[in-house]
PDB file of C-alpha atoms in Angstrom:
ATOM      1  CA  MET N 119     103.427  96.513 102.310  1.00  0.00           C
ATOM      2  CA  SER N 120     103.208  96.995  98.550  1.00  0.00           C
ATOM      3  CA  ILE N 121     103.418  93.229  97.984  1.00  0.00           C
ATOM      4  CA  ALA N 122     100.662  92.570 100.502  1.00  0.00           C
ATOM      5  CA  VAL N 123      98.409  95.255  99.028  1.00  0.00           C
ATOM      6  CA  SER N 124      98.967  93.784  95.533  1.00  0.00           C
ATOM      7  CA  PHE N 125      97.699  90.388  96.630  1.00  0.00           C
ATOM      8  CA  VAL N 126      94.713  91.932  98.431  1.00  0.00           C
ATOM      9  CA  LEU N 127      93.815  93.917  95.292  1.00  0.00           C
ATOM     10  CA  LEU N 128      93.743  90.706  93.276  1.00  0.00           C
ATOM     11  CA  LEU N 129      90.565  89.817  95.217  1.00  0.00           C
ATOM     12  CA  LEU N 130      88.881  92.722  93.431  1.00  0.00           C
ATOM     13  CA  TRP N 131      89.629  90.951  90.140  1.00  0.00           C
ATOM     14  CA  ILE N 132      87.227  88.119  90.886  1.00  0.00           C
ATOM     15  CA  PRO N 133      83.924  89.914  90.065  1.00  0.00           C
ATOM     16  CA  LEU N 134      85.648  91.669  87.130  1.00  0.00           C
ATOM     17  CA  ARG N 135      86.817  88.303  85.632  1.00  0.00           C
ATOM     18  CA  GLU N 136      90.344  89.585  85.045  1.00  0.00           C
ATOM     19  CA  ARG N 137      92.868  86.873  84.062  1.00  0.00           C
ATOM     20  CA  LEU N 138      95.896  86.192  86.206  1.00  0.00           C
ATOM     21  CA  GLY N 139      99.222  85.453  84.522  1.00  0.00           C
ATOM     22  CA  ILE N 140     102.868  85.044  85.253  1.00  0.00           C
ATOM     23  CA  GLY N 141     103.228  88.813  84.875  1.00  0.00           C
ATOM     24  CA  THR N 142     100.635  89.318  87.642  1.00  0.00           C
ATOM     25  CA  VAL N 143     102.620  87.394  90.208  1.00  0.00           C
ATOM     26  CA  ALA N 144     105.978  88.762  89.029  1.00  0.00           C
ATOM     27  CA  ASN N 145     104.631  92.322  89.269  1.00  0.00           C
ATOM     28  CA  ALA N 146     103.161  91.847  92.744  1.00  0.00           C
ATOM     29  CA  ILE N 147     106.535  90.751  94.044  1.00  0.00           C
ATOM     30  CA  TRP N 148     108.895  92.803  91.944  1.00  0.00           C
ATOM     31  CA  VAL N 149     107.230  96.204  92.625  1.00  0.00           C
ATOM     32  CA  GLY N 150     107.672  95.749  96.329  1.00  0.00           C
ATOM     33  CA  VAL N 151     111.225  94.576  95.999  1.00  0.00           C
ATOM     34  CA  SER N 152     112.120  97.406  93.610  1.00  0.00           C
ATOM     35  CA  ILE N 153     110.632 100.020  95.936  1.00  0.00           C
ATOM     36  CA  ASP N 154     112.869  98.727  98.757  1.00  0.00           C
ATOM     37  CA  LEU N 155     115.951  98.597  96.474  1.00  0.00           C
ATOM     38  CA  GLY N 156     115.283 102.044  95.030  1.00  0.00           C
ATOM     39  CA  MET N 157     114.946 103.578  98.493  1.00  0.00           C
ATOM     40  CA  LEU N 158     118.167 101.845  99.538  1.00  0.00           C
ATOM     41  CA  ILE N 159     120.445 102.778  96.613  1.00  0.00           C
ATOM     42  CA  LEU N 160     119.007 105.948  95.022  1.00  0.00           C
ATOM     43  CA  PRO N 161     120.255 109.209  96.555  1.00  0.00           C
ATOM     44  CA  GLU N 162     117.878 112.033  97.402  1.00  0.00           C
ATOM     45  CA  ALA N 163     117.675 114.760  94.743  1.00  0.00           C
ATOM     46  CA  SER N 164     120.378 117.444  95.226  1.00  0.00           C
ATOM     47  CA  SER N 165     118.115 120.395  94.288  1.00  0.00           C
ATOM     48  CA  LEU N 166     114.525 121.326  93.482  1.00  0.00           C
ATOM     49  CA  PRO N 167     115.050 121.329  89.673  1.00  0.00           C
ATOM     50  CA  VAL N 168     116.667 117.885  89.850  1.00  0.00           C
ATOM     51  CA  ALA N 169     113.801 116.635  92.086  1.00  0.00           C
ATOM     52  CA  ILE N 170     111.196 117.917  89.620  1.00  0.00           C
ATOM     53  CA  ALA N 171     113.029 116.364  86.644  1.00  0.00           C
ATOM     54  CA  LEU N 172     113.337 113.028  88.427  1.00  0.00           C
ATOM     55  CA  MET N 173     109.656 113.149  89.416  1.00  0.00           C
ATOM     56  CA  LEU N 174     108.493 113.782  85.871  1.00  0.00           C
ATOM     57  CA  LEU N 175     110.917 111.214  84.403  1.00  0.00           C
ATOM     58  CA  GLY N 176     109.710 108.691  86.964  1.00  0.00           C
ATOM     59  CA  VAL N 177     106.092 109.152  85.942  1.00  0.00           C
ATOM     60  CA  VAL N 178     106.933 108.824  82.241  1.00  0.00           C
ATOM     61  CA  VAL N 179     109.181 105.766  82.707  1.00  0.00           C
ATOM     62  CA  ASN N 180     106.662 104.087  85.029  1.00  0.00           C
ATOM     63  CA  GLY N 181     103.814 104.734  82.546  1.00  0.00           C
ATOM     64  CA  ILE N 182     105.705 103.492  79.527  1.00  0.00           C
ATOM     65  CA  SER N 183     107.075 100.448  81.336  1.00  0.00           C
ATOM     66  CA  GLY N 184     103.650  99.653  82.682  1.00  0.00           C
ATOM     67  CA  ALA N 185     102.210  99.822  79.183  1.00  0.00           C
ATOM     68  CA  VAL N 186     104.995  97.595  77.889  1.00  0.00           C
ATOM     69  CA  TYR N 187     104.328  94.785  80.322  1.00  0.00           C
ATOM     70  CA  ILE N 188     100.557  95.153  80.022  1.00  0.00           C
ATOM     71  CA  GLY N 189     100.991  95.051  76.238  1.00  0.00           C
ATOM     72  CA  ALA N 190     102.953  91.759  76.529  1.00  0.00           C
ATOM     73  CA  GLN N 191      99.673  90.223  77.782  1.00  0.00           C
ATOM     74  CA  LEU N 192     101.328  87.910  80.271  1.00  0.00           C
ATOM     75  CA  GLY N 193      99.062  89.124  83.061  1.00  0.00           C
ATOM     76  CA  ALA N 194      98.856  92.674  84.397  1.00  0.00           C
ATOM     77  CA  GLY N 195      99.854  93.548  87.929  1.00  0.00           C
ATOM     78  CA  ALA N 196      97.206  94.055  90.609  1.00  0.00           C
ATOM     79  CA  ARG N 197      96.754  97.816  90.088  1.00  0.00           C
ATOM     80  CA  ASP N 198      97.088  97.669  86.313  1.00  0.00           C
ATOM     81  CA  GLY N 199      94.725  94.741  86.019  1.00  0.00           C
ATOM     82  CA  LEU N 200      92.139  96.585  88.065  1.00  0.00           C
ATOM     83  CA  MET N 201      92.574  99.505  85.659  1.00  0.00           C
ATOM     84  CA  THR N 202      92.219  97.333  82.503  1.00  0.00           C
ATOM     85  CA  ALA N 203      89.302  95.366  83.937  1.00  0.00           C
ATOM     86  CA  LEU N 204      87.369  98.454  84.984  1.00  0.00           C
ATOM     87  CA  SER N 205      88.161 100.030  81.624  1.00  0.00           C
ATOM     88  CA  ARG N 206      86.719  96.997  79.866  1.00  0.00           C
ATOM     89  CA  VAL N 207      83.641  96.675  82.163  1.00  0.00           C
ATOM     90  CA  LEU N 208      82.837 100.403  82.122  1.00  0.00           C
ATOM     91  CA  SER N 209      83.751 100.903  78.416  1.00  0.00           C
ATOM     92  CA  ARG N 210      86.065 103.817  79.375  1.00  0.00           C
ATOM     93  CA  PRO N 211      89.622 104.561  78.332  1.00  0.00           C
ATOM     94  CA  VAL N 212      92.360 103.343  80.712  1.00  0.00           C
ATOM     95  CA  GLY N 213      93.700 106.860  81.305  1.00  0.00           C
ATOM     96  CA  PRO N 214      90.703 108.331  83.168  1.00  0.00           C
ATOM     97  CA  VAL N 215      90.094 105.010  84.964  1.00  0.00           C
ATOM     98  CA  ARG N 216      93.629 104.993  86.269  1.00  0.00           C
ATOM     99  CA  ILE N 217      93.328 108.641  87.366  1.00  0.00           C
ATOM    100  CA  VAL N 218      90.262 107.758  89.480  1.00  0.00           C
ATOM    101  CA  LEU N 219      92.012 104.708  90.991  1.00  0.00           C
ATOM    102  CA  GLU N 220      95.170 106.696  91.802  1.00  0.00           C
ATOM    103  CA  VAL N 221      93.154 109.590  93.325  1.00  0.00           C
ATOM    104  CA  ILE N 222      91.321 107.088  95.531  1.00  0.00           C
ATOM    105  CA  VAL N 223      94.660 105.720  96.645  1.00  0.00           C
ATOM    106  CA  LEU N 224      95.996 109.257  97.154  1.00  0.00           C
ATOM    107  CA  VAL N 225      93.027 110.368  99.319  1.00  0.00           C
ATOM    108  CA  THR N 226      93.042 107.099 101.298  1.00  0.00           C
ATOM    109  CA  GLY N 227      96.747 107.490 102.033  1.00  0.00           C
ATOM    110  CA  TRP N 228      96.285 111.124 103.077  1.00  0.00           C
ATOM    111  CA  LEU N 229      93.307 110.242 105.338  1.00  0.00           C
ATOM    112  CA  LEU N 230      95.490 107.583 106.959  1.00  0.00           C
ATOM    113  CA  GLY N 231      98.097 110.289 107.788  1.00  0.00           C
ATOM    114  CA  GLY N 232     100.435 109.894 104.849  1.00  0.00           C
ATOM    115  CA  PRO N 233     102.182 112.802 103.168  1.00  0.00           C
ATOM    116  CA  LEU N 234     100.543 114.590 100.268  1.00  0.00           C
ATOM    117  CA  GLY N 235     103.079 116.252  98.021  1.00  0.00           C
ATOM    118  CA  LEU N 236     103.335 117.540  94.508  1.00  0.00           C
ATOM    119  CA  GLY N 237     104.863 114.274  93.244  1.00  0.00           C
ATOM    120  CA  THR N 238     101.979 112.271  94.660  1.00  0.00           C
ATOM    121  CA  VAL N 239      99.448 114.497  92.900  1.00  0.00           C
ATOM    122  CA  VAL N 240     101.372 114.561  89.596  1.00  0.00           C
ATOM    123  CA  TYR N 241     101.718 110.765  89.656  1.00  0.00           C
ATOM    124  CA  ALA N 242      97.984 110.292  90.365  1.00  0.00           C
ATOM    125  CA  ILE N 243      96.961 112.574  87.507  1.00  0.00           C
ATOM    126  CA  ALA N 244      99.618 111.763  84.894  1.00  0.00           C
ATOM    127  CA  LEU N 245     100.241 108.013  85.122  1.00  0.00           C
ATOM    128  CA  GLY N 246      96.987 106.944  83.480  1.00  0.00           C
ATOM    129  CA  PRO N 247      97.333 109.240  80.466  1.00  0.00           C
ATOM    130  CA  VAL N 248     100.943 108.121  79.929  1.00  0.00           C
ATOM    131  CA  ILE N 249      99.886 104.467  79.996  1.00  0.00           C
ATOM    132  CA  GLN N 250      96.985 105.226  77.621  1.00  0.00           C
ATOM    133  CA  LEU N 251      99.274 107.026  75.156  1.00  0.00           C
ATOM    134  CA  ALA N 252     101.937 104.282  75.231  1.00  0.00           C
ATOM    135  CA  LEU N 253      99.752 101.197  75.202  1.00  0.00           C
ATOM    136  CA  PRO N 254      98.689 101.171  71.549  1.00  0.00           C
ATOM    137  CA  HIS N 255     102.321 101.259  70.487  1.00  0.00           C
ATOM    138  CA  VAL N 256     103.400  98.252  72.547  1.00  0.00           C
ATOM    139  CA  LEU N 257     100.305  95.967  72.548  1.00  0.00           C
ATOM    140  CA  ILE N 258     101.130  92.514  71.245  1.00  0.00           C
ATOM    141  CA  PRO N 259      98.088  90.861  69.633  1.00  0.00           C
ATOM    142  CA  VAL N 260      97.435  87.461  71.181  1.00  0.00           C
ATOM    143  CA  ARG N 261      96.562  84.663  68.727  1.00  0.00           C
ATOM    144  CA  SER N 262      95.698  81.048  69.305  1.00  0.00           C
ATOM    145  CA  VAL N 263      97.746  78.187  67.871  1.00  0.00           C
ATOM    146  CA  ARG N 264      95.653  78.265  64.681  1.00  0.00           C
ATOM    147  CA  GLY N 265      96.140  82.033  64.247  1.00  0.00           C
ATOM    148  CA  ARG N 266      92.728  83.145  65.400  1.00  0.00           C
ATOM    149  CA  LYS N 267      92.077  85.498  68.285  1.00  0.00           C
ATOM    150  CA  PRO N 268      91.028  83.677  71.448  1.00  0.00           C
ATOM    151  CA  GLY N 269      87.231  83.412  71.673  1.00  0.00           C
ATOM    152  CA  ALA N 270      86.718  84.144  67.926  1.00  0.00           C
ATOM    153  CA  ALA N 271      83.964  82.210  66.162  1.00  0.00           C
ATOM    154  CA  ARG N 272      85.082  79.226  64.080  1.00  0.00           C
TER     155      ARG N 272
END
């Protein structure tokens, strides 16, 4: 389902003029596969403190790893590209934009009958700020062959 939703979300990129890249396709497929693998091989938390630690660690690792692959500029995934495109178009930081997107997803899932737990709320509120904090440290400047930024005046 995650893979299908990723490809549907890419349609929202069209009016935002977001660029697709190899990272976009890889992310759309890999996120779905890794969800299935994680659910298959990772055990349930043995206690509440372990569950809370894993939840917080998951948000931090997901946010940093998201920033790293966005910073590589090989094409963001469907959700991340929507975040960066809206951030650019609305002239707003990625953190608050991602919070709004994740809260929309959270509410939609809940209205469709999905569970709403502490982890879901923490993820929705914390992922964007983690990405925003990490992104400046991992962003790779893209240059053309002649050393100028793409689109720069000659």
